């Protein structure tokens, strides 16, 4: 189906960056945002740029990134690199790096022309084990960030404990050979999340009901 959404043919993923060799080219504001996300997820990116923002400089001083203080040279890109984040202010250089990355089969994120790259960076948030990534398909990065902030405010406090508790319950059920899906669904609907957000005792009652139905003993959520 033809639509006017350029990202209809894009699919969201989680990418294990901590295990990847990541090269960032450019040391300005856009590089800084991306590097912070990469570092937050455990990557130690290598960065090539004649200068750095003050936050990037601090990340270099504290050993979170490796910095080559110079302009990009062709030899910076080689096939062992998994992902290149192109964020220089020079469109010709960006174009050249993107072409080289493609020839080497390296995944590429392009700040100056995002949809000609392979990945884009969404607006991100974490609440314990919960990860939310928001995109407006490039329509408005500001709105993506606004939606992210709104979700952050709206999520009830109990949500992190609920996720951790479900992880523990799921492990117990799998160990006992019981399919976790139907049970975990009872504790996952929007109505249920709204209920436990304000009435914690409903949680205990529902756990007891499940324990009785399935003759089980389940863990309890943390207080
Ligand atoms: C969400 C966030 C994540 C992040 O970057 O980490 C993000 N941009 C953020 C901020 C931000 N972006 C821009 C400004 C300057 C505004 C100003 O000051 O005027 C600021 C604010 C600032 O710089 O502070 C401008 C801008 N952005 C893009 C272009 C090029 C273009 O559209 O072609 C231009 C220049 C043209 C323009 O101005 O529009 C493109 C993209 N930006 C995306 C993500 C991807 C789409 C996300 C989606 O699908 O919704 C996409 C498509 C691709 C990509 O970049 O991978 C982050 C939110 C902050 C946060 O998370 O807190
Ligand atoms: N995707 C986005 O969210 C977004 C937002 C704003 C701008 N942009 C685009 O991203 C580009 C970068 O934006 P910015 O605000 O970070 O710019 P900036 O000017 O703050 O930073 C550019 C950085 O690139 C470095 N650089 C320039 N030539 C280089 C080279 N040959 N090799 C290595 N490093 C080099 C500069 O020294 C500087 O550190 C902009 O030109 C624009 O096209 C994208």
Short mmCIF file of C-alpha atoms and ligand atoms in Angstrom, two decimals:
data_model
loop_
_atom_site.label_atom_id
_atom_site.label_comp_id
_atom_site.label_asym_id
_atom_site.label_seq_id
_atom_site.Cartn_x
_atom_site.Cartn_y
_atom_site.Cartn_z
CA UNK A 1 0.00 0.00 0.00
CA UNK A 2 1.34 3.46 -0.96
CA UNK A 3 1.34 6.00 1.86
CA UNK A 4 3.13 9.28 2.42
CA UNK A 5 4.92 7.91 5.50
CA UNK A 6 8.58 7.36 4.56
CA UNK A 7 9.10 5.03 7.52
CA UNK A 8 6.30 2.58 6.75
CA UNK A 9 8.97 0.17 5.53
CA UNK A 10 11.10 0.52 8.72
CA UNK A 11 10.91 -1.85 11.69
CA UNK A 12 11.90 -1.04 15.29
CA UNK A 13 14.50 -3.25 17.02
CA UNK A 14 16.66 -3.41 20.14
CA UNK A 15 20.31 -3.66 19.12
CA UNK A 16 22.91 -5.08 21.51
CA UNK A 17 25.34 -2.12 21.31
CA UNK A 18 27.50 -3.13 24.27
CA UNK A 19 28.78 -6.03 22.19
CA UNK A 20 29.42 -3.91 19.11
CA UNK A 21 32.24 -1.84 17.75
CA UNK A 22 30.75 1.60 17.21
CA UNK A 23 32.44 4.51 15.43
CA UNK A 24 31.05 8.05 15.74
CA UNK A 25 32.24 10.75 13.33
CA UNK A 26 31.79 14.33 14.55
CA UNK A 27 31.87 15.78 18.06
CA UNK A 28 28.99 18.28 18.06
CA UNK A 29 25.52 18.35 19.64
CA UNK A 30 24.03 15.55 17.54
CA UNK A 31 27.03 13.27 18.15
CA UNK A 32 26.72 14.07 21.86
CA UNK A 33 23.06 12.96 22.04
CA UNK A 34 23.83 9.72 20.24
CA UNK A 35 27.00 8.96 22.22
CA UNK A 36 25.09 9.44 25.50
CA UNK A 37 22.54 6.87 24.38
CA UNK A 38 25.24 4.43 23.28
CA UNK A 39 27.21 4.86 26.53
CA UNK A 40 24.03 4.50 28.62
CA UNK A 41 23.60 1.09 27.00
CA UNK A 42 27.15 -0.03 27.75
CA UNK A 43 28.95 0.69 24.48
CA UNK A 44 32.41 2.29 24.44
CA UNK A 45 32.24 4.19 21.14
CA UNK A 46 35.30 5.36 19.25
CA UNK A 47 34.90 8.97 18.12
CA UNK A 48 36.73 10.86 15.39
CA UNK A 49 36.48 14.66 15.47
CA UNK A 50 38.87 17.62 15.73
CA UNK A 51 36.81 18.92 18.69
CA UNK A 52 34.26 17.81 21.29
CA UNK A 53 31.36 19.39 23.17
CA UNK A 54 32.11 19.79 26.88
CA UNK A 55 29.92 16.77 27.78
CA UNK A 56 31.72 14.59 25.21
CA UNK A 57 35.04 15.84 26.58
CA UNK A 58 33.99 14.69 30.07
CA UNK A 59 32.97 11.28 28.68
CA UNK A 60 36.43 11.00 27.11
CA UNK A 61 38.17 12.04 30.36
CA UNK A 62 36.25 9.40 32.29
CA UNK A 63 37.11 6.66 29.80
CA UNK A 64 33.59 6.20 28.41
CA UNK A 65 34.69 6.92 24.85
CA UNK A 66 37.87 6.63 22.82
CA UNK A 67 38.70 9.89 21.00
CA UNK A 68 40.81 10.44 17.91
CA UNK A 69 41.34 14.23 17.79
CA UNK A 70 41.32 14.80 14.04
CA UNK A 71 39.16 14.81 10.94
CA UNK A 72 37.85 11.58 9.46
CA UNK A 73 40.22 9.67 7.18
CA UNK A 74 39.25 6.78 4.94
CA UNK A 75 41.22 4.28 7.05
CA UNK A 76 38.90 4.95 10.04
CA UNK A 77 36.30 2.66 8.49
CA UNK A 78 37.06 -1.03 8.14
CA UNK A 79 35.01 -4.19 8.17
CA UNK A 80 35.40 -4.95 11.93
CA UNK A 81 33.23 -1.92 12.72
CA UNK A 82 29.58 -2.85 13.31
CA UNK A 83 27.91 0.57 13.34
CA UNK A 84 28.99 4.01 12.15
CA UNK A 85 27.17 7.10 13.42
CA UNK A 86 27.77 9.90 10.94
CA UNK A 87 27.31 13.31 12.58
CA UNK A 88 29.69 15.81 11.02
CA UNK A 89 28.53 19.22 9.81
CA UNK A 90 30.11 18.57 6.41
CA UNK A 91 27.57 17.07 4.04
CA UNK A 92 30.22 16.00 1.49
CA UNK A 93 32.19 14.14 4.16
CA UNK A 94 28.98 12.53 5.50
CA UNK A 95 28.13 11.38 1.98
CA UNK A 96 31.61 9.93 1.49
CA UNK A 97 31.50 8.02 4.82
CA UNK A 98 28.02 6.67 4.02
CA UNK A 99 29.16 5.40 0.62
CA UNK A 100 32.21 3.75 2.15
CA UNK A 101 30.11 2.17 4.93
CA UNK A 102 27.71 0.73 2.38
CA UNK A 103 30.56 -0.77 0.36
CA UNK A 104 31.93 -2.40 3.53
CA UNK A 105 28.48 -3.60 4.68
CA UNK A 106 28.63 -1.51 7.89
CA UNK A 107 25.36 -0.39 9.49
CA UNK A 108 25.07 3.38 9.30
CA UNK A 109 23.13 6.12 11.12
CA UNK A 110 23.19 9.40 9.28
CA UNK A 111 22.38 12.68 11.06
CA UNK A 112 22.20 14.91 7.99
CA UNK A 113 20.02 12.62 5.89
CA UNK A 114 18.53 10.07 8.32
CA UNK A 115 16.32 8.13 5.95
CA UNK A 116 19.27 7.34 3.67
CA UNK A 117 20.95 5.57 6.58
CA UNK A 118 20.06 2.16 8.02
CA UNK A 119 18.95 3.18 11.51
CA UNK A 120 17.45 6.25 13.20
CA UNK A 121 17.54 7.15 16.88
CA UNK A 122 14.16 7.33 18.60
CA UNK A 123 13.36 9.29 21.78
CA UNK A 124 14.08 6.88 24.63
CA UNK A 125 13.15 6.21 28.22
CA UNK A 126 13.68 3.53 30.84
CA UNK A 127 11.71 2.67 33.93
CA UNK A 128 13.56 -0.23 35.50
CA UNK A 129 13.29 -3.11 33.03
CA UNK A 130 10.77 -1.25 30.89
CA UNK A 131 12.09 0.45 27.75
CA UNK A 132 10.04 2.80 25.62
CA UNK A 133 11.31 4.12 22.29
CA UNK A 134 9.24 6.69 20.41
CA UNK A 135 9.34 7.73 16.78
CA UNK A 136 7.12 9.99 14.71
CA UNK A 137 8.71 8.61 11.54
CA UNK A 138 10.87 11.72 11.32
CA UNK A 139 7.84 14.04 11.27
CA UNK A 140 8.85 15.79 14.48
CA UNK A 141 11.74 14.83 16.79
CA UNK A 142 10.36 17.40 19.26
CA UNK A 143 7.00 15.58 19.37
CA UNK A 144 8.79 12.23 19.83
CA UNK A 145 10.58 13.66 22.85
CA UNK A 146 7.31 15.22 24.10
CA UNK A 147 5.43 11.91 23.85
CA UNK A 148 8.30 10.20 25.66
CA UNK A 149 8.14 12.76 28.48
CA UNK A 150 4.36 12.43 28.66
CA UNK A 151 4.55 8.63 28.93
CA UNK A 152 7.16 9.00 31.65
CA UNK A 153 4.78 11.16 33.66
CA UNK A 154 1.77 8.93 33.04
CA UNK A 155 3.35 5.57 33.94
CA UNK A 156 2.25 4.61 37.47
CA UNK A 157 4.95 4.18 40.10
CA UNK A 158 4.17 0.48 40.47
CA UNK A 159 5.07 -0.31 36.84
CA UNK A 160 8.75 -1.11 37.52
CA UNK A 161 7.88 -3.48 40.38
CA UNK A 162 5.18 -5.07 38.21
CA UNK A 163 7.72 -5.87 35.48
CA UNK A 164 10.24 -7.34 37.92
CA UNK A 165 7.54 -9.37 39.63
CA UNK A 166 6.34 -10.75 36.28
CA UNK A 167 9.90 -11.75 35.42
CA UNK A 168 10.08 -13.74 38.68
CA UNK A 169 6.61 -15.30 38.23
CA UNK A 170 7.41 -16.24 34.66
CA UNK A 171 10.58 -18.03 35.77
CA UNK A 172 8.62 -19.98 38.42
CA UNK A 173 5.93 -20.99 35.92
CA UNK A 174 8.43 -22.06 33.26
CA UNK A 175 10.29 -24.16 35.85
CA UNK A 176 7.02 -25.91 36.70
CA UNK A 177 6.11 -26.48 33.05
CA UNK A 178 3.11 -24.09 33.15
CA UNK A 179 2.55 -21.78 30.15
CA UNK A 180 3.06 -18.27 31.59
CA UNK A 181 1.03 -16.36 28.96
CA UNK A 182 -2.53 -16.74 30.31
CA UNK A 183 -1.49 -16.00 33.90
CA UNK A 184 0.71 -13.01 33.11
CA UNK A 185 -2.04 -11.56 30.90
CA UNK A 186 -4.29 -11.30 33.97
CA UNK A 187 -1.72 -8.92 35.42
CA UNK A 188 -1.02 -6.92 32.26
CA UNK A 189 -4.17 -5.33 30.80
CA UNK A 190 -4.50 -1.52 30.88
CA UNK A 191 -7.46 -1.91 33.29
CA UNK A 192 -5.36 -4.05 35.60
CA UNK A 193 -2.43 -1.61 35.56
CA UNK A 194 -4.83 1.23 36.39
CA UNK A 195 -6.34 -0.80 39.25
CA UNK A 196 -3.07 -1.72 40.97
CA UNK A 197 -1.71 1.79 40.49
CA UNK A 198 -4.21 2.96 43.11
CA UNK A 199 -5.19 -0.23 44.96
CA UNK A 200 -2.22 -2.35 45.96
CA UNK A 201 -4.40 -4.81 47.93
CA UNK A 202 -6.07 -5.84 44.63
CA UNK A 203 -2.66 -7.22 43.64
CA UNK A 204 -2.50 -9.58 46.63
CA UNK A 205 -6.11 -10.72 46.09
CA UNK A 206 -5.48 -11.53 42.42
CA UNK A 207 -2.25 -13.40 43.25
CA UNK A 208 -4.15 -15.49 45.83
CA UNK A 209 -6.90 -16.23 43.27
CA UNK A 210 -4.32 -17.46 40.75
CA UNK A 211 -2.51 -19.52 43.39
CA UNK A 212 -5.78 -21.22 44.26
CA UNK A 213 -6.83 -21.89 40.65
CA UNK A 214 -3.48 -23.36 39.65
CA UNK A 215 -2.41 -24.84 43.03
CA UNK A 216 0.74 -22.74 42.99
CA UNK A 217 2.83 -20.61 45.25
CA UNK A 218 3.91 -17.39 43.53
CA UNK A 219 6.49 -14.78 44.51
CA UNK A 220 5.22 -11.47 45.91
CA UNK A 221 5.95 -8.06 44.35
CA UNK A 222 8.49 -5.93 46.20
CA UNK A 223 6.91 -3.40 48.56
C1 LIG B 1 14.33 11.92 19.33
C2 LIG B 1 15.73 12.44 19.10
C3 LIG B 1 16.70 11.37 19.54
C4 LIG B 1 18.14 11.74 19.38
O1 LIG B 1 18.55 12.48 18.51
O2 LIG B 1 18.91 11.20 20.20
C5 LIG B 1 15.82 12.83 17.64
N1 LIG B 1 16.09 14.11 17.49
C6 LIG B 1 16.17 14.73 18.69
C7 LIG B 1 16.39 16.10 18.89
C8 LIG B 1 16.49 17.11 17.89
N2 LIG B 1 16.41 16.91 16.57
C9 LIG B 1 16.60 18.13 15.95
C10 LIG B 1 16.83 19.12 16.91
C11 LIG B 1 17.10 20.59 16.60
C12 LIG B 1 15.79 21.32 16.63
C13 LIG B 1 16.01 22.76 16.77
O3 LIG B 1 16.77 23.11 17.68
O4 LIG B 1 15.43 23.45 15.95
C14 LIG B 1 16.73 18.48 18.13
C15 LIG B 1 16.83 19.10 19.48
C16 LIG B 1 18.21 19.32 19.90
O5 LIG B 1 19.14 19.22 19.08
O6 LIG B 1 18.40 19.55 21.09
C17 LIG B 1 16.54 18.43 14.51
C18 LIG B 1 16.57 17.35 13.51
N3 LIG B 1 16.28 16.03 13.73
C19 LIG B 1 16.41 15.36 12.55
C20 LIG B 1 16.83 16.26 11.55
C21 LIG B 1 17.12 15.89 10.10
C22 LIG B 1 15.93 15.55 9.32
O7 LIG B 1 14.77 15.61 9.79
O8 LIG B 1 16.17 15.23 8.15
C23 LIG B 1 16.92 17.53 12.15
C24 LIG B 1 17.29 18.87 11.53
C25 LIG B 1 16.09 19.50 10.90
C26 LIG B 1 15.08 19.98 11.92
O9 LIG B 1 15.42 20.88 12.70
O10 LIG B 1 13.95 19.47 11.87
C27 LIG B 1 16.19 13.96 12.39
C28 LIG B 1 15.93 13.00 13.34
N4 LIG B 1 15.93 13.20 14.67
C29 LIG B 1 15.53 12.07 15.30
C30 LIG B 1 15.58 11.90 16.65
C31 LIG B 1 15.08 11.05 14.34
C32 LIG B 1 13.56 11.01 14.22
C33 LIG B 1 12.81 10.66 15.47
C34 LIG B 1 11.39 10.43 15.09
O11 LIG B 1 11.17 9.54 14.25
O12 LIG B 1 10.51 11.08 15.59
C35 LIG B 1 15.62 11.56 13.02
C36 LIG B 1 14.69 11.42 11.84
C37 LIG B 1 16.75 10.71 12.58
C38 LIG B 1 17.89 10.57 13.47
O13 LIG B 1 18.40 11.60 13.88
O14 LIG B 1 18.32 9.43 13.72
C39 LIG B 1 16.05 13.77 19.82
C40 LIG B 1 14.95 14.13 20.82
C41 LIG B 1 15.50 14.69 22.09
C42 LIG B 1 15.50 13.75 23.21
O15 LIG B 1 15.50 12.52 23.06
O16 LIG B 1 15.50 14.27 24.32
N1 LIG B 2 19.39 14.03 13.22
C1 LIG B 2 19.27 15.05 14.04
O1 LIG B 2 18.63 14.95 15.07
C2 LIG B 2 19.92 16.36 13.65
C3 LIG B 2 19.70 17.51 14.40
C4 LIG B 2 20.35 18.69 14.04
C5 LIG B 2 21.23 18.66 12.95
N2 LIG B 2 21.42 17.51 12.25
C6 LIG B 2 22.44 17.36 11.17
O2 LIG B 2 23.62 16.84 11.81
C7 LIG B 2 24.76 17.65 11.52
C8 LIG B 2 25.58 17.82 12.80
O3 LIG B 2 24.86 18.65 13.69
P1 LIG B 2 25.52 19.24 15.01
O4 LIG B 2 24.52 20.13 15.63
O5 LIG B 2 26.10 18.17 15.84
O6 LIG B 2 26.71 20.12 14.36
P2 LIG B 2 27.99 20.74 15.03
O7 LIG B 2 28.50 21.79 14.12
O8 LIG B 2 27.72 21.06 16.47
O9 LIG B 2 29.04 19.54 15.06
C9 LIG B 2 29.65 19.03 13.93
C10 LIG B 2 30.87 18.26 14.36
O10 LIG B 2 31.42 17.61 13.23
C11 LIG B 2 32.84 17.80 13.28
N3 LIG B 2 33.40 17.63 11.94
C12 LIG B 2 33.27 18.44 10.87
N4 LIG B 2 33.95 17.93 9.81
C13 LIG B 2 34.51 16.76 10.24
C14 LIG B 2 35.33 15.77 9.62
N5 LIG B 2 35.70 15.89 8.34
N6 LIG B 2 35.69 14.71 10.35
C15 LIG B 2 35.31 14.58 11.65
N7 LIG B 2 34.53 15.50 12.29
C16 LIG B 2 34.16 16.57 11.58
C17 LIG B 2 33.01 19.18 13.83
O11 LIG B 2 34.32 19.40 14.28
C18 LIG B 2 31.97 19.13 14.94
O12 LIG B 2 32.50 18.49 16.09
C19 LIG B 2 24.19 18.96 11.00
O13 LIG B 2 25.03 19.48 10.01
C20 LIG B 2 22.85 18.58 10.42
O14 LIG B 2 23.03 18.18 9.08
C21 LIG B 2 20.78 16.38 12.58
#
